[in-house]
Every structure is written in C-alpha cells, then in structure tokens.
Amino acid sequence: KNEVEQSPQNLTAQEGEFITINCSYSVGISALHWLQQHPGGGIVSLFMLSSGKKKHGRLIATINIQEKHSSLHITASHPRDSAVYICAAYLGNQFYFGTGTSLTVIP
Amino acid sequence: KAGVTQTPRYLIKTRGQQVTLSCSPISGHRSVSWYQQTPGQGLQFLFEYFSETQRNKGNFPGRFSGRQFSNSRSEMNVSTLELGDSALYLCASSSGTGGIEQYFGPGTRLTVT
C-alpha cells in the first residue's frame, strides 16, 4: 500500500507550456514536500507545505488538506525544468515518497 | 556554507561483503536521515539520527544499520550485501526534526555484483 500516489509518471511538454503534477496521500500528514532530482541524482527541496499555496519564480505548489491532495505547477516551462519531481509526505516521524514524475520539456 | 557531502560517491562490492557509507551534514545541522533509491521502489526511508540517537527506522532488515557521531557526521553500514542492495544511497541533513526542509547530499552509488 502506498501512502503517497503521484501522477503522471511521465510527462513531455513543449517549452512554454503550463505543467501540473499531482500528489495524493492517504492519511493526515504534518507536512508535504516537493523535491526535484536532476540526472546524476542530486535532489533539491523545492517546497515545504502544510497548508495553502507557495510560489517561487515559475513554480507554484498548493495543498488541500481536506482532500489530501497537493499539486506542483510550472508556468512557462523551460528545457532546464526537465527533471524528476517527487512529492514526499511526512507522517509518523518519517517521509513517504511518491514514485516521481519524469518531466521532459522540449525546446 | 558547505553542502552535505557523502563518501564515497561510487562503490562496487561483492555479494556477502559489508560496506560503510559516510555522510557529513551541513555545519550546525544535527539531524541526518538516510534513504535508499532504486528504480523499482523509488525513494525509501532508512533511518534518521538526531544528536547521536536514532529517532526512527524504516522497514529494512537488520543488515542495515547506522550511527551518528558527536560532530553530527553519520555512517550507515550494510552487512552481508545482496544483489538487491544495489542502489543510490542518499543522506539528508536538517537543522531539526519533524519534517522540516532537508538538504540532500549527492548520494553514493552502490553496485553489488
């Protein structure tokens, strides 16, 4: 049983498109994180959310606590956004991870 | 501030051997967590250490162990390696516990043959 479900698994977009990645979790959590992993393995934390919405540049993350759902949006996508995006839910003193969304942005 | 460092970056071991991986957190960070990443299972939590104490452990066999030193550096050890232990092992540090922002190291790529 996966505590965290992420979709889509793979996503290809044209440069400039608006992108949405979804994350659903099954139980109440205390925090949800969005991570970015580039080829080679390095992981960067993009957002930490417990409620509402956060924005950083072209990236926007939202969370709906009642619906147990979070979304990561990328506006005006760019080839450098190509990476794997992973949501991580913090529950019971540990993180549970989604399977990741592999995003490719074509120039 | 220097980031999280992990050594070695790449490692090849034989089934049955043991391995020790090292993680140096960001200066001032007292929490270190370890994760295993494989193509089939994705990212999975191994354990978290805070001030030299293991706070939590994921669902891994006892062959996986770790420790943290007084300078917050951490090591993880895998004994009696199996082929399925081939993975990217990542550590992450944070200033505290409770699901706050984590800073990841580059990982150690372990291949078991």
PDB file of C-alpha atoms in Angstrom:
ATOM      1  CA  LYS A   1       0.000   0.000   0.000  1.00  0.00           C
ATOM      2  CA  ASN A   2       1.408   3.366  -0.999  1.00  0.00           C
ATOM      3  CA  GLU A   3       0.786   6.208   1.384  1.00  0.00           C
ATOM      4  CA  VAL A   4       1.644   8.641  -1.411  1.00  0.00           C
ATOM      5  CA  GLU A   5       0.424   8.433  -5.000  1.00  0.00           C
ATOM      6  CA  GLN A   6       1.825  10.667  -7.702  1.00  0.00           C
ATOM      7  CA  SER A   7       0.727  11.311 -11.274  1.00  0.00           C
ATOM      8  CA  PRO A   8       1.533  11.346 -14.069  1.00  0.00           C
ATOM      9  CA  GLN A   9       4.552   9.052 -14.078  1.00  0.00           C
ATOM     10  CA  ASN A  10       5.957  10.606 -17.236  1.00  0.00           C
ATOM     11  CA  LEU A  11       5.259  13.944 -18.828  1.00  0.00           C
ATOM     12  CA  THR A  12       6.533  15.522 -22.040  1.00  0.00           C
ATOM     13  CA  ALA A  13       5.801  19.173 -22.734  1.00  0.00           C
ATOM     14  CA  GLN A  14       6.698  21.804 -25.256  1.00  0.00           C
ATOM     15  CA  GLU A  15       8.664  24.766 -23.993  1.00  0.00           C
ATOM     16  CA  GLY A  16       6.309  27.409 -22.639  1.00  0.00           C
ATOM     17  CA  GLU A  17       3.534  25.024 -21.622  1.00  0.00           C
ATOM     18  CA  PHE A  18       1.867  25.071 -18.212  1.00  0.00           C
ATOM     19  CA  ILE A  19       2.568  21.860 -16.307  1.00  0.00           C
ATOM     20  CA  THR A  20       0.760  20.248 -13.390  1.00  0.00           C
ATOM     21  CA  ILE A  21       1.965  17.310 -11.319  1.00  0.00           C
ATOM     22  CA  ASN A  22      -0.372  15.778  -8.761  1.00  0.00           C
ATOM     23  CA  CYS A  23       0.206  14.094  -5.424  1.00  0.00           C
ATOM     24  CA  SER A  24      -2.373  12.368  -3.224  1.00  0.00           C
ATOM     25  CA  TYR A  25      -1.837  10.907   0.216  1.00  0.00           C
ATOM     26  CA  SER A  26      -3.986   8.538   2.193  1.00  0.00           C
ATOM     27  CA  VAL A  27      -3.817   9.795   5.776  1.00  0.00           C
ATOM     28  CA  GLY A  28      -3.337  13.037   7.629  1.00  0.00           C
ATOM     29  CA  ILE A  29       0.182  14.365   7.382  1.00  0.00           C
ATOM     30  CA  SER A  30       2.103  17.133   9.099  1.00  0.00           C
ATOM     31  CA  ALA A  31       3.997  18.379   6.042  1.00  0.00           C
ATOM     32  CA  LEU A  32       4.327  17.758   2.331  1.00  0.00           C
ATOM     33  CA  HIS A  33       7.464  18.445   0.330  1.00  0.00           C
ATOM     34  CA  TRP A  34       8.164  18.748  -3.364  1.00  0.00           C
ATOM     35  CA  LEU A  35      11.619  17.664  -4.480  1.00  0.00           C
ATOM     36  CA  GLN A  36      13.463  17.967  -7.780  1.00  0.00           C
ATOM     37  CA  GLN A  37      16.006  15.405  -8.912  1.00  0.00           C
ATOM     38  CA  HIS A  38      18.234  16.012 -11.907  1.00  0.00           C
ATOM     39  CA  PRO A  39      20.055  13.299 -13.858  1.00  0.00           C
ATOM     40  CA  GLY A  40      23.041  12.242 -11.799  1.00  0.00           C
ATOM     41  CA  GLY A  41      20.996  12.003  -8.636  1.00  0.00           C
ATOM     42  CA  GLY A  42      21.192  15.323  -6.814  1.00  0.00           C
ATOM     43  CA  ILE A  43      17.958  16.197  -5.018  1.00  0.00           C
ATOM     44  CA  VAL A  44      16.853  19.731  -4.247  1.00  0.00           C
ATOM     45  CA  SER A  45      13.975  20.642  -1.977  1.00  0.00           C
ATOM     46  CA  LEU A  46      11.571  22.961  -3.806  1.00  0.00           C
ATOM     47  CA  PHE A  47       8.737  23.499  -1.336  1.00  0.00           C
ATOM     48  CA  MET A  48       7.541  22.501   2.098  1.00  0.00           C
ATOM     49  CA  LEU A  49       3.788  22.901   2.630  1.00  0.00           C
ATOM     50  CA  SER A  50       1.416  22.332   5.490  1.00  0.00           C
ATOM     51  CA  SER A  51      -1.412  24.462   4.097  1.00  0.00           C
ATOM     52  CA  GLY A  52      -2.317  26.824   1.271  1.00  0.00           C
ATOM     53  CA  LYS A  53      -0.041  27.795  -1.547  1.00  0.00           C
ATOM     54  CA  LYS A  54       3.573  28.763  -2.112  1.00  0.00           C
ATOM     55  CA  LYS A  55       5.266  30.349  -5.120  1.00  0.00           C
ATOM     56  CA  HIS A  56       8.896  30.553  -6.117  1.00  0.00           C
ATOM     57  CA  GLY A  57       9.624  32.000  -9.512  1.00  0.00           C
ATOM     58  CA  ARG A  58       7.735  29.959 -12.112  1.00  0.00           C
ATOM     59  CA  LEU A  59       6.921  27.199  -9.626  1.00  0.00           C
ATOM     60  CA  ILE A  60       3.735  27.094  -7.579  1.00  0.00           C
ATOM     61  CA  ALA A  61       2.780  24.453  -5.039  1.00  0.00           C
ATOM     62  CA  THR A  62      -0.650  24.041  -3.497  1.00  0.00           C
ATOM     63  CA  ILE A  63      -2.096  21.725  -0.907  1.00  0.00           C
ATOM     64  CA  ASN A  64      -5.684  20.894   0.043  1.00  0.00           C
ATOM     65  CA  ILE A  65      -5.647  19.311   3.476  1.00  0.00           C
ATOM     66  CA  GLN A  66      -9.297  18.204   3.381  1.00  0.00           C
ATOM     67  CA  GLU A  67      -8.885  16.444   0.040  1.00  0.00           C
ATOM     68  CA  LYS A  68      -5.408  15.125   0.936  1.00  0.00           C
ATOM     69  CA  HIS A  69      -4.030  16.410  -2.352  1.00  0.00           C
ATOM     70  CA  SER A  70      -1.176  18.615  -3.499  1.00  0.00           C
ATOM     71  CA  SER A  71      -0.190  19.952  -6.897  1.00  0.00           C
ATOM     72  CA  LEU A  72       3.026  21.345  -8.315  1.00  0.00           C
ATOM     73  CA  HIS A  73       2.619  23.746 -11.216  1.00  0.00           C
ATOM     74  CA  ILE A  74       5.300  25.027 -13.538  1.00  0.00           C
ATOM     75  CA  THR A  75       4.379  28.055 -15.581  1.00  0.00           C
ATOM     76  CA  ALA A  76       6.144  28.834 -18.873  1.00  0.00           C
ATOM     77  CA  SER A  77       8.103  25.583 -18.768  1.00  0.00           C
ATOM     78  CA  HIS A  78      11.703  25.556 -19.974  1.00  0.00           C
ATOM     79  CA  PRO A  79      14.039  22.733 -21.009  1.00  0.00           C
ATOM     80  CA  ARG A  80      16.047  23.290 -17.831  1.00  0.00           C
ATOM     81  CA  ASP A  81      12.944  22.216 -15.881  1.00  0.00           C
ATOM     82  CA  SER A  82      13.498  18.691 -17.232  1.00  0.00           C
ATOM     83  CA  ALA A  83      13.961  16.541 -14.146  1.00  0.00           C
ATOM     84  CA  VAL A  84      12.164  14.077 -11.902  1.00  0.00           C
ATOM     85  CA  TYR A  85       9.763  15.695  -9.443  1.00  0.00           C
ATOM     86  CA  ILE A  86       8.978  13.799  -6.254  1.00  0.00           C
ATOM     87  CA  CYS A  87       6.438  14.540  -3.564  1.00  0.00           C
ATOM     88  CA  ALA A  88       7.192  13.479  -0.025  1.00  0.00           C
ATOM     89  CA  ALA A  89       4.705  13.312   2.840  1.00  0.00           C
ATOM     90  CA  TYR A  90       5.883  13.499   6.431  1.00  0.00           C
ATOM     91  CA  LEU A  91       3.921  11.124   8.619  1.00  0.00           C
ATOM     92  CA  GLY A  92       4.757   9.397  11.873  1.00  0.00           C
ATOM     93  CA  ASN A  93       8.309  10.690  12.081  1.00  0.00           C
ATOM     94  CA  GLN A  94       9.333   9.673   8.598  1.00  0.00           C
ATOM     95  CA  PHE A  95       8.945  10.639   4.969  1.00  0.00           C
ATOM     96  CA  TYR A  96       6.943   8.627   2.473  1.00  0.00           C
ATOM     97  CA  PHE A  97       7.719   9.320  -1.164  1.00  0.00           C
ATOM     98  CA  GLY A  98       5.746   9.298  -4.376  1.00  0.00           C
ATOM     99  CA  THR A  99       7.158   7.365  -7.286  1.00  0.00           C
ATOM    100  CA  GLY A 100       8.198  10.536  -9.068  1.00  0.00           C
ATOM    101  CA  THR A 101       7.182  12.290 -12.276  1.00  0.00           C
ATOM    102  CA  SER A 102       9.761  12.366 -15.039  1.00  0.00           C
ATOM    103  CA  LEU A 103       9.337  15.661 -16.893  1.00  0.00           C
ATOM    104  CA  THR A 104      10.896  16.376 -20.264  1.00  0.00           C
ATOM    105  CA  VAL A 105      10.490  19.833 -21.740  1.00  0.00           C
ATOM    106  CA  ILE A 106      11.221  20.012 -25.467  1.00  0.00           C
ATOM    107  CA  PRO A 107      12.561  23.262 -26.939  1.00  0.00           C
TER     108      PRO A 107
ATOM    109  CA  LYS B   1      28.205  27.077   3.967  1.00  0.00           C
ATOM    110  CA  ALA B   2      29.366  23.797   2.521  1.00  0.00           C
ATOM    111  CA  GLY B   3      26.624  21.416   1.494  1.00  0.00           C
ATOM    112  CA  VAL B   4      26.040  17.844   2.530  1.00  0.00           C
ATOM    113  CA  THR B   5      28.895  15.594   1.467  1.00  0.00           C
ATOM    114  CA  GLN B   6      28.866  11.848   1.020  1.00  0.00           C
ATOM    115  CA  THR B   7      31.760   9.483   0.544  1.00  0.00           C
ATOM    116  CA  PRO B   8      32.479   7.505  -1.441  1.00  0.00           C
ATOM    117  CA  ARG B   9      30.469   8.582  -4.482  1.00  0.00           C
ATOM    118  CA  TYR B  10      30.693   5.211  -6.191  1.00  0.00           C
ATOM    119  CA  LEU B  11      31.320   1.772  -4.805  1.00  0.00           C
ATOM    120  CA  ILE B  12      31.372  -1.741  -6.204  1.00  0.00           C
ATOM    121  CA  LYS B  13      31.115  -4.637  -3.788  1.00  0.00           C
ATOM    122  CA  THR B  14      30.601  -8.380  -3.998  1.00  0.00           C
ATOM    123  CA  ARG B  15      27.671 -10.298  -2.522  1.00  0.00           C
ATOM    124  CA  GLY B  16      28.308 -11.184   1.085  1.00  0.00           C
ATOM    125  CA  GLN B  17      30.656  -8.285   1.772  1.00  0.00           C
ATOM    126  CA  GLN B  18      29.845  -5.369   4.007  1.00  0.00           C
ATOM    127  CA  VAL B  19      30.010  -1.664   3.236  1.00  0.00           C
ATOM    128  CA  THR B  20      30.169   1.584   5.198  1.00  0.00           C
ATOM    129  CA  LEU B  21      28.976   4.866   3.750  1.00  0.00           C
ATOM    130  CA  SER B  22      29.686   8.259   5.240  1.00  0.00           C
ATOM    131  CA  CYS B  23      27.707  11.489   5.371  1.00  0.00           C
ATOM    132  CA  SER B  24      28.815  14.893   6.623  1.00  0.00           C
ATOM    133  CA  PRO B  25      25.879  17.237   7.223  1.00  0.00           C
ATOM    134  CA  ILE B  26      25.736  20.976   6.783  1.00  0.00           C
ATOM    135  CA  SER B  27      27.509  22.695   9.644  1.00  0.00           C
ATOM    136  CA  GLY B  28      25.107  23.209  12.523  1.00  0.00           C
ATOM    137  CA  HIS B  29      22.626  20.568  11.365  1.00  0.00           C
ATOM    138  CA  ARG B  30      22.009  17.907  13.969  1.00  0.00           C
ATOM    139  CA  SER B  31      19.632  15.656  12.061  1.00  0.00           C
ATOM    140  CA  VAL B  32      20.787  13.211   9.413  1.00  0.00           C
ATOM    141  CA  SER B  33      18.466  10.910   7.508  1.00  0.00           C
ATOM    142  CA  TRP B  34      19.366   8.116   5.130  1.00  0.00           C
ATOM    143  CA  TYR B  35      17.406   6.978   2.092  1.00  0.00           C
ATOM    144  CA  GLN B  36      17.679   4.220  -0.467  1.00  0.00           C
ATOM    145  CA  GLN B  37      16.657   4.902  -4.055  1.00  0.00           C
ATOM    146  CA  THR B  38      16.125   2.122  -6.584  1.00  0.00           C
ATOM    147  CA  PRO B  39      14.367   2.128  -9.971  1.00  0.00           C
ATOM    148  CA  GLY B  40      11.791  -0.343  -8.718  1.00  0.00           C
ATOM    149  CA  GLN B  41      10.977   1.010  -5.253  1.00  0.00           C
ATOM    150  CA  GLY B  42      11.864   4.669  -5.634  1.00  0.00           C
ATOM    151  CA  LEU B  43      12.969   6.568  -2.562  1.00  0.00           C
ATOM    152  CA  GLN B  44      12.597   4.786   0.762  1.00  0.00           C
ATOM    153  CA  PHE B  45      13.402   5.967   4.256  1.00  0.00           C
ATOM    154  CA  LEU B  46      16.128   4.021   6.058  1.00  0.00           C
ATOM    155  CA  PHE B  47      16.664   5.842   9.350  1.00  0.00           C
ATOM    156  CA  GLU B  48      17.047   9.213  10.998  1.00  0.00           C
ATOM    157  CA  TYR B  49      19.571  10.278  13.600  1.00  0.00           C
ATOM    158  CA  PHE B  50      19.382  13.329  15.796  1.00  0.00           C
ATOM    159  CA  SER B  51      22.043  14.207  18.361  1.00  0.00           C
ATOM    160  CA  GLU B  52      23.590  10.732  18.102  1.00  0.00           C
ATOM    161  CA  THR B  53      20.270   8.962  18.732  1.00  0.00           C
ATOM    162  CA  GLN B  54      18.292   7.001  16.179  1.00  0.00           C
ATOM    163  CA  ARG B  55      14.846   8.604  16.080  1.00  0.00           C
ATOM    164  CA  ASN B  56      13.168   6.351  13.614  1.00  0.00           C
ATOM    165  CA  LYS B  57      13.873   3.408  11.360  1.00  0.00           C
ATOM    166  CA  GLY B  58      12.231   2.412   8.107  1.00  0.00           C
ATOM    167  CA  ASN B  59      11.176  -1.044   7.056  1.00  0.00           C
ATOM    168  CA  PHE B  60      14.580  -2.508   6.248  1.00  0.00           C
ATOM    169  CA  PRO B  61      16.247  -5.655   7.576  1.00  0.00           C
ATOM    170  CA  GLY B  62      18.705  -5.536  10.436  1.00  0.00           C
ATOM    171  CA  ARG B  63      21.599  -5.773   7.962  1.00  0.00           C
ATOM    172  CA  PHE B  64      21.147  -2.033   7.557  1.00  0.00           C
ATOM    173  CA  SER B  65      22.455  -0.044  10.488  1.00  0.00           C
ATOM    174  CA  GLY B  66      23.770   3.386  11.175  1.00  0.00           C
ATOM    175  CA  ARG B  67      25.229   5.691  13.729  1.00  0.00           C
ATOM    176  CA  GLN B  68      25.879   9.328  14.309  1.00  0.00           C
ATOM    177  CA  PHE B  69      28.897  10.887  15.915  1.00  0.00           C
ATOM    178  CA  SER B  70      29.144  13.841  18.266  1.00  0.00           C
ATOM    179  CA  ASN B  71      30.072  16.122  15.338  1.00  0.00           C
ATOM    180  CA  SER B  72      26.808  15.048  13.618  1.00  0.00           C
ATOM    181  CA  ARG B  73      28.613  13.087  10.920  1.00  0.00           C
ATOM    182  CA  SER B  74      26.827   9.846  10.205  1.00  0.00           C
ATOM    183  CA  GLU B  75      27.676   6.469   8.802  1.00  0.00           C
ATOM    184  CA  MET B  76      25.489   3.705   7.544  1.00  0.00           C
ATOM    185  CA  ASN B  77      26.571   0.112   7.283  1.00  0.00           C
ATOM    186  CA  VAL B  78      25.161  -2.722   5.249  1.00  0.00           C
ATOM    187  CA  SER B  79      26.347  -6.195   6.133  1.00  0.00           C
ATOM    188  CA  THR B  80      26.116  -9.362   4.062  1.00  0.00           C
ATOM    189  CA  LEU B  81      25.375  -7.493   0.870  1.00  0.00           C
ATOM    190  CA  GLU B  82      22.772  -8.820  -1.524  1.00  0.00           C
ATOM    191  CA  LEU B  83      22.309  -8.015  -5.203  1.00  0.00           C
ATOM    192  CA  GLY B  84      19.125  -6.151  -4.318  1.00  0.00           C
ATOM    193  CA  ASP B  85      21.097  -3.699  -2.197  1.00  0.00           C
ATOM    194  CA  SER B  86      22.415  -2.086  -5.377  1.00  0.00           C
ATOM    195  CA  ALA B  87      21.024   1.425  -5.168  1.00  0.00           C
ATOM    196  CA  LEU B  88      21.707   5.100  -4.752  1.00  0.00           C
ATOM    197  CA  TYR B  89      22.054   5.860  -1.044  1.00  0.00           C
ATOM    198  CA  LEU B  90      21.247   9.415  -0.148  1.00  0.00           C
ATOM    199  CA  CYS B  91      21.660  11.232   3.091  1.00  0.00           C
ATOM    200  CA  ALA B  92      19.969  14.474   4.007  1.00  0.00           C
ATOM    201  CA  SER B  93      20.557  16.853   6.862  1.00  0.00           C
ATOM    202  CA  SER B  94      18.277  19.335   8.561  1.00  0.00           C
ATOM    203  CA  SER B  95      18.530  21.720  11.453  1.00  0.00           C
ATOM    204  CA  GLY B  96      15.910  19.819  13.429  1.00  0.00           C
ATOM    205  CA  THR B  97      13.335  17.093  13.211  1.00  0.00           C
ATOM    206  CA  GLY B  98       9.651  16.967  12.390  1.00  0.00           C
ATOM    207  CA  GLY B  99       9.581  17.031   8.621  1.00  0.00           C
ATOM    208  CA  ILE B 100      11.275  20.360   8.067  1.00  0.00           C
ATOM    209  CA  GLU B 101      13.328  21.163   4.971  1.00  0.00           C
ATOM    210  CA  GLN B 102      16.014  18.628   4.222  1.00  0.00           C
ATOM    211  CA  TYR B 103      19.245  19.218   2.335  1.00  0.00           C
ATOM    212  CA  PHE B 104      20.372  16.240   0.316  1.00  0.00           C
ATOM    213  CA  GLY B 105      23.854  15.034  -0.439  1.00  0.00           C
ATOM    214  CA  PRO B 106      24.896  13.834  -3.900  1.00  0.00           C
ATOM    215  CA  GLY B 107      24.495  10.194  -2.956  1.00  0.00           C
ATOM    216  CA  THR B 108      26.636   7.083  -3.031  1.00  0.00           C
ATOM    217  CA  ARG B 109      26.006   4.743  -5.938  1.00  0.00           C
ATOM    218  CA  LEU B 110      26.472   1.176  -4.629  1.00  0.00           C
ATOM    219  CA  THR B 111      26.692  -1.712  -7.058  1.00  0.00           C
ATOM    220  CA  VAL B 112      26.667  -5.241  -5.680  1.00  0.00           C
ATOM    221  CA  THR B 113      27.924  -7.969  -8.043  1.00  0.00           C
TER     222      THR B 113
END
